[in-house]
């Protein structure tokens, strides 16, 4: 059962299309990371789901109820902001209590002096206090409840913001780069914590980040957004190994995936060095294609006798691995390989190398970036297939 | 949150703002209107804004003949310019020394500056007046300018501004072989223009409008500043010839209002910056 | 030993040089500060204990006689009372109006610059001149305000000419003149509020405009409001130009205000000693106001 469903959300600002029809379904308890380069529309999408922005077209359904025309306050969503957006004049405890007080107490009951005299507010307030305390204990911030945001560290503020969002058990949890203001060490630690909290609360979560390692390591499914389109939504391993679009392949992975421009021959076969790939079951003869291979599936061997040769141009030593860049002799493109230091020891700058590409890891995309099926073929087999 | 709500709110907002704007502009509208009306028409007490019979030339020539407007405006410009230039020349080196150089008096200076911020001219006027009287310097530009030669507010403002400037900038200048005076003139001042313009606007508005001090030290029309001149003009007119009076106020208000309208963004920024720092 | 000595001077020398240059740069300011602020302030306090009058050669110390006289001085008491009334009208009204206008302008997308300019215009206008215009507007028979009121059958008062209304008339001018200044400060304060706080308030359930105002705008404007309040009070206490231009404290001392009384005593009647005592009272009021601002600032509105 989908708890959150977005259908064809569009949004443009002054003729600039920010979202070009985004659809997405989240299952109960699912953690979905929205990832993409800055300006891809992921934060706008999140704000539209929250009700802070309104889409030009499209439908939003939360828990079976259409909410596209509702105000943020009525949607039963909670959000953690990049800057945490804690109210600086309230203590941590008061901050966490705000969403409860806003919903449970009437406008009159919330008035400073008069409110305290109204019937029923006392029980409500103590109930709110109890829940705040409980939430704070769960997040281990109960000792901070009397402090104001200005007296807390970044990590503590982040927890208070999480507590404020989680305290009223929302139908959907929205997070807008909640870790980007933490320093690197804390960030990795906080990733694990958020995932734990999510598991325990079981509330479906949309998590916006520009950091692909955050997305891949935390999410059940990753949605890659580029240029206002949701290009692919899949489990982390799937989206990394099996991207459906070249932009997804390019966006994920560090160092970046190698992209080589080439063509299929009359038989629909790509010949690249030793590599022989049948593109799209032979249905794309004599067409330009893009051949991609992740750096971890490229090897450079000292020598220059093979079919695909190049010269080492740059080497980056990263401790556990070495990134080697070599320029191909034939077409002048640079190919990057991720090598073990022991392998890279045999290489030096300017050295001629043979380039080995793992055939079953190479992928093909057409000119528009759509994925083409690629089957490694032996020459004989392919000839047989074609002339057979 | 229906899609219609914002536009209704917006119409209400614009209506309120426009009505308020009309009320705020009313004095200017009536000033311009009345400056063109003949005495008889003014006394007919009608609300019509456009004069039946245009008497601008008559009223303006009256305004210009009774009081020498040229002298007033000239005095205003001279006094404001002198005050501003001296304030800047005195305050910037001092603020630089307090912000970026180490010397023992800096703390004491800071206390003096904070105390100085509390003391307006109205509090020091009596002794300064007595002293100027003894020295026989009343009725002079010197008397108009001298008490304002020191602006603790300028020191305070520039101090804040210079503290925010990176030390590297000054260290680099020293390594390049500049003297401290050279650093002030060639590194600090060119980088302090935002603060200088802000202070200029604050200072000119304050002293162009000041009536208190000129009223005390000037009794001779030759040194009268615009507010004081207008006071003389009113006295001479016995306050009843509103046509001429409005013409005179128009002439006297125009320079600063024009300056404001031409550079209104800077004005507002300047007042905001000096306002918030003060 | 010799080497140690040279080593020390090598370090001491640049520091001493820096201090010397600093003194040199600060000297004009220090001199003028002593001459025109510190000395006169001390002098005013001392003069407050004398019977000094300009034109008489000698004077003597009279202790607290001046202050005792002040307490019994009906003009001075009237003047203090009027200043307080004027301040109590002008400050709250101009602050509330300024905040309301600033929030309306802030919410507006187009026409912001226009409205800001219009409301700020009085700040940049010569007050003495505009007071003259207001005098015309307030004129009991030919003034547009009363002419306008008569359209509705209301007989307008003799605004500046009657002791019952003169303070209100002056207050209207004071409000008109100061709203723009307060407004730009509020506008700066409003722009400084992070947008995300409003977003958080919406998500947290603050549905109405008033909820968001109470949860975000008002507390976030705390420092600005405090500052605007202090400066408005101080400026109201310093009211002088309009009184001197329009009413000379009249009619029947109904618009005597503090600075005008000081001016009359000191510079018209030349009773410097007595006027100095009044000045000390005036200064004391300013000091108390500033002190209160610092206290509140530390306790209430600084959240860090």
mmCIF file with all atom_site columns, C-alpha atoms in Angstrom, chain A residues 47-137:
data_model
loop_
_atom_site.group_PDB
_atom_site.id
_atom_site.type_symbol
_atom_site.label_atom_id
_atom_site.label_alt_id
_atom_site.label_comp_id
_atom_site.label_asym_id
_atom_site.label_entity_id
_atom_site.label_seq_id
_atom_site.pdbx_PDB_ins_code
_atom_site.Cartn_x
_atom_site.Cartn_y
_atom_site.Cartn_z
_atom_site.occupancy
_atom_site.B_iso_or_equiv
_atom_site.pdbx_formal_charge
_atom_site.auth_seq_id
_atom_site.auth_comp_id
_atom_site.auth_asym_id
_atom_site.auth_atom_id
_atom_site.pdbx_PDB_model_num
ATOM 1  C CA . UNK A 1 47  ? 8.496   21.908 -0.351  1.00 0.00 ? 47  UNK A CA 1
ATOM 2  C CA . UNK A 1 48  ? 5.539   21.064 -2.567  1.00 0.00 ? 48  UNK A CA 1
ATOM 3  C CA . UNK A 1 49  ? 4.928   17.841 -0.658  1.00 0.00 ? 49  UNK A CA 1
ATOM 4  C CA . UNK A 1 50  ? 5.162   19.817 2.591   1.00 0.00 ? 50  UNK A CA 1
ATOM 5  C CA . UNK A 1 51  ? 2.692   22.399 1.351   1.00 0.00 ? 51  UNK A CA 1
ATOM 6  C CA . UNK A 1 52  ? 5.168   25.263 1.598   1.00 0.00 ? 52  UNK A CA 1
ATOM 7  C CA . UNK A 1 53  ? 5.019   25.650 -2.173  1.00 0.00 ? 53  UNK A CA 1
ATOM 8  C CA . UNK A 1 54  ? 2.237   24.753 -4.538  1.00 0.00 ? 54  UNK A CA 1
ATOM 9  C CA . UNK A 1 55  ? 2.751   22.869 -7.780  1.00 0.00 ? 55  UNK A CA 1
ATOM 10 C CA . UNK A 1 56  ? 1.255   24.102 -11.038 1.00 0.00 ? 56  UNK A CA 1
ATOM 11 C CA . UNK A 1 57  ? -0.261  20.701 -11.729 1.00 0.00 ? 57  UNK A CA 1
ATOM 12 C CA . UNK A 1 58  ? -0.244  17.202 -10.288 1.00 0.00 ? 58  UNK A CA 1
ATOM 13 C CA . UNK A 1 59  ? -1.721  15.269 -7.430  1.00 0.00 ? 59  UNK A CA 1
ATOM 14 C CA . UNK A 1 60  ? -0.370  14.540 -3.963  1.00 0.00 ? 60  UNK A CA 1
ATOM 15 C CA . UNK A 1 61  ? -1.975  11.798 -1.910  1.00 0.00 ? 61  UNK A CA 1
ATOM 16 C CA . UNK A 1 62  ? -0.959  11.172 1.679   1.00 0.00 ? 62  UNK A CA 1
ATOM 17 C CA . UNK A 1 63  ? -2.551  8.249  3.483   1.00 0.00 ? 63  UNK A CA 1
ATOM 18 C CA . UNK A 1 64  ? -5.252  7.958  0.837   1.00 0.00 ? 64  UNK A CA 1
ATOM 19 C CA . UNK A 1 65  ? -6.222  11.630 1.096   1.00 0.00 ? 65  UNK A CA 1
ATOM 20 C CA . UNK A 1 66  ? -5.574  14.197 -1.609  1.00 0.00 ? 66  UNK A CA 1
ATOM 21 C CA . UNK A 1 67  ? -3.668  17.056 -0.010  1.00 0.00 ? 67  UNK A CA 1
ATOM 22 C CA . UNK A 1 68  ? -2.564  19.149 -2.990  1.00 0.00 ? 68  UNK A CA 1
ATOM 23 C CA . UNK A 1 69  ? -4.915  21.973 -2.035  1.00 0.00 ? 69  UNK A CA 1
ATOM 24 C CA . UNK A 1 70  ? -4.297  21.803 1.694   1.00 0.00 ? 70  UNK A CA 1
ATOM 25 C CA . UNK A 1 71  ? -2.154  24.159 3.761   1.00 0.00 ? 71  UNK A CA 1
ATOM 26 C CA . UNK A 1 72  ? 1.041   22.784 5.252   1.00 0.00 ? 72  UNK A CA 1
ATOM 27 C CA . UNK A 1 73  ? -0.469  22.726 8.720   1.00 0.00 ? 73  UNK A CA 1
ATOM 28 C CA . UNK A 1 74  ? -3.280  20.356 7.651   1.00 0.00 ? 74  UNK A CA 1
ATOM 29 C CA . UNK A 1 75  ? -1.171  17.782 5.845   1.00 0.00 ? 75  UNK A CA 1
ATOM 30 C CA . UNK A 1 76  ? 0.196   15.894 8.814   1.00 0.00 ? 76  UNK A CA 1
ATOM 31 C CA . UNK A 1 77  ? 3.731   16.023 7.492   1.00 0.00 ? 77  UNK A CA 1
ATOM 32 C CA . UNK A 1 78  ? 6.825   16.887 9.499   1.00 0.00 ? 78  UNK A CA 1
ATOM 33 C CA . UNK A 1 79  ? 9.976   18.414 8.150   1.00 0.00 ? 79  UNK A CA 1
ATOM 34 C CA . UNK A 1 80  ? 13.584  18.772 9.200   1.00 0.00 ? 80  UNK A CA 1
ATOM 35 C CA . UNK A 1 81  ? 15.215  21.792 7.609   1.00 0.00 ? 81  UNK A CA 1
ATOM 36 C CA . UNK A 1 82  ? 18.744  22.290 6.426   1.00 0.00 ? 82  UNK A CA 1
ATOM 37 C CA . UNK A 1 83  ? 19.305  25.096 8.945   1.00 0.00 ? 83  UNK A CA 1
ATOM 38 C CA . UNK A 1 84  ? 17.139  23.162 11.485  1.00 0.00 ? 84  UNK A CA 1
ATOM 39 C CA . UNK A 1 85  ? 14.936  26.295 11.732  1.00 0.00 ? 85  UNK A CA 1
ATOM 40 C CA . UNK A 1 86  ? 14.644  26.052 15.507  1.00 0.00 ? 86  UNK A CA 1
ATOM 41 C CA . UNK A 1 87  ? 12.887  28.993 17.151  1.00 0.00 ? 87  UNK A CA 1
ATOM 42 C CA . UNK A 1 88  ? 15.824  30.770 18.778  1.00 0.00 ? 88  UNK A CA 1
ATOM 43 C CA . UNK A 1 89  ? 13.757  32.340 21.563  1.00 0.00 ? 89  UNK A CA 1
ATOM 44 C CA . UNK A 1 90  ? 12.368  29.004 22.764  1.00 0.00 ? 90  UNK A CA 1
ATOM 45 C CA . UNK A 1 91  ? 14.181  26.307 24.716  1.00 0.00 ? 91  UNK A CA 1
ATOM 46 C CA . UNK A 1 92  ? 14.707  22.888 23.168  1.00 0.00 ? 92  UNK A CA 1
ATOM 47 C CA . UNK A 1 93  ? 11.739  21.552 25.122  1.00 0.00 ? 93  UNK A CA 1
ATOM 48 C CA . UNK A 1 94  ? 9.487   24.409 23.997  1.00 0.00 ? 94  UNK A CA 1
ATOM 49 C CA . UNK A 1 95  ? 10.651  23.933 20.423  1.00 0.00 ? 95  UNK A CA 1
ATOM 50 C CA . UNK A 1 96  ? 9.709   20.267 20.486  1.00 0.00 ? 96  UNK A CA 1
ATOM 51 C CA . UNK A 1 97  ? 6.342   21.130 22.032  1.00 0.00 ? 97  UNK A CA 1
ATOM 52 C CA . UNK A 1 98  ? 5.358   23.636 19.330  1.00 0.00 ? 98  UNK A CA 1
ATOM 53 C CA . UNK A 1 99  ? 3.810   21.225 16.817  1.00 0.00 ? 99  UNK A CA 1
ATOM 54 C CA . UNK A 1 100 ? 1.808   19.550 19.595  1.00 0.00 ? 100 UNK A CA 1
ATOM 55 C CA . UNK A 1 101 ? 0.652   22.808 21.136  1.00 0.00 ? 101 UNK A CA 1
ATOM 56 C CA . UNK A 1 102 ? -0.311  24.229 17.751  1.00 0.00 ? 102 UNK A CA 1
ATOM 57 C CA . UNK A 1 103 ? -2.513  21.253 17.013  1.00 0.00 ? 103 UNK A CA 1
ATOM 58 C CA . UNK A 1 104 ? -3.992  20.390 20.378  1.00 0.00 ? 104 UNK A CA 1
ATOM 59 C CA . UNK A 1 105 ? -4.485  23.746 22.020  1.00 0.00 ? 105 UNK A CA 1
ATOM 60 C CA . UNK A 1 106 ? -6.973  26.240 20.646  1.00 0.00 ? 106 UNK A CA 1
ATOM 61 C CA . UNK A 1 107 ? -5.876  29.731 19.683  1.00 0.00 ? 107 UNK A CA 1
ATOM 62 C CA . UNK A 1 108 ? -7.338  31.046 22.931  1.00 0.00 ? 108 UNK A CA 1
ATOM 63 C CA . UNK A 1 109 ? -5.576  28.411 25.040  1.00 0.00 ? 109 UNK A CA 1
ATOM 64 C CA . UNK A 1 110 ? -2.270  29.416 23.517  1.00 0.00 ? 110 UNK A CA 1
ATOM 65 C CA . UNK A 1 111 ? -2.572  33.054 24.588  1.00 0.00 ? 111 UNK A CA 1
ATOM 66 C CA . UNK A 1 112 ? 0.099   33.979 27.137  1.00 0.00 ? 112 UNK A CA 1
ATOM 67 C CA . UNK A 1 113 ? -1.853  34.879 30.297  1.00 0.00 ? 113 UNK A CA 1
ATOM 68 C CA . UNK A 1 114 ? -5.488  34.308 29.422  1.00 0.00 ? 114 UNK A CA 1
ATOM 69 C CA . UNK A 1 115 ? -4.709  30.863 28.049  1.00 0.00 ? 115 UNK A CA 1
ATOM 70 C CA . UNK A 1 116 ? -3.596  29.565 31.417  1.00 0.00 ? 116 UNK A CA 1
ATOM 71 C CA . UNK A 1 117 ? -7.007  30.321 32.915  1.00 0.00 ? 117 UNK A CA 1
ATOM 72 C CA . UNK A 1 118 ? -9.006  28.402 30.343  1.00 0.00 ? 118 UNK A CA 1
ATOM 73 C CA . UNK A 1 119 ? -10.396 24.997 31.292  1.00 0.00 ? 119 UNK A CA 1
ATOM 74 C CA . UNK A 1 120 ? -8.787  21.822 30.055  1.00 0.00 ? 120 UNK A CA 1
ATOM 75 C CA . UNK A 1 121 ? -5.526  23.333 29.007  1.00 0.00 ? 121 UNK A CA 1
ATOM 76 C CA . UNK A 1 122 ? -3.676  22.088 32.083  1.00 0.00 ? 122 UNK A CA 1
ATOM 77 C CA . UNK A 1 123 ? -4.136  18.395 31.308  1.00 0.00 ? 123 UNK A CA 1
ATOM 78 C CA . UNK A 1 124 ? -3.337  19.029 27.655  1.00 0.00 ? 124 UNK A CA 1
ATOM 79 C CA . UNK A 1 125 ? -0.163  20.843 28.580  1.00 0.00 ? 125 UNK A CA 1
ATOM 80 C CA . UNK A 1 126 ? 1.063   18.147 30.927  1.00 0.00 ? 126 UNK A CA 1
ATOM 81 C CA . UNK A 1 127 ? 0.309   15.518 28.295  1.00 0.00 ? 127 UNK A CA 1
ATOM 82 C CA . UNK A 1 128 ? 2.383   17.538 25.817  1.00 0.00 ? 128 UNK A CA 1
ATOM 83 C CA . UNK A 1 129 ? 5.174   17.807 28.377  1.00 0.00 ? 129 UNK A CA 1
ATOM 84 C CA . UNK A 1 130 ? 5.122   14.043 28.861  1.00 0.00 ? 130 UNK A CA 1
ATOM 85 C CA . UNK A 1 131 ? 5.428   13.385 25.146  1.00 0.00 ? 131 UNK A CA 1
ATOM 86 C CA . UNK A 1 132 ? 8.221   15.935 24.770  1.00 0.00 ? 132 UNK A CA 1
ATOM 87 C CA . UNK A 1 133 ? 10.106  14.251 27.584  1.00 0.00 ? 133 UNK A CA 1
ATOM 88 C CA . UNK A 1 134 ? 9.589   10.832 26.024  1.00 0.00 ? 134 UNK A CA 1
ATOM 89 C CA . UNK A 1 135 ? 10.826  12.025 22.638  1.00 0.00 ? 135 UNK A CA 1
ATOM 90 C CA . UNK A 1 136 ? 13.823  13.689 24.243  1.00 0.00 ? 136 UNK A CA 1
ATOM 91 C CA . UNK A 1 137 ? 14.740  10.479 26.050  1.00 0.00 ? 137 UNK A CA 1
#
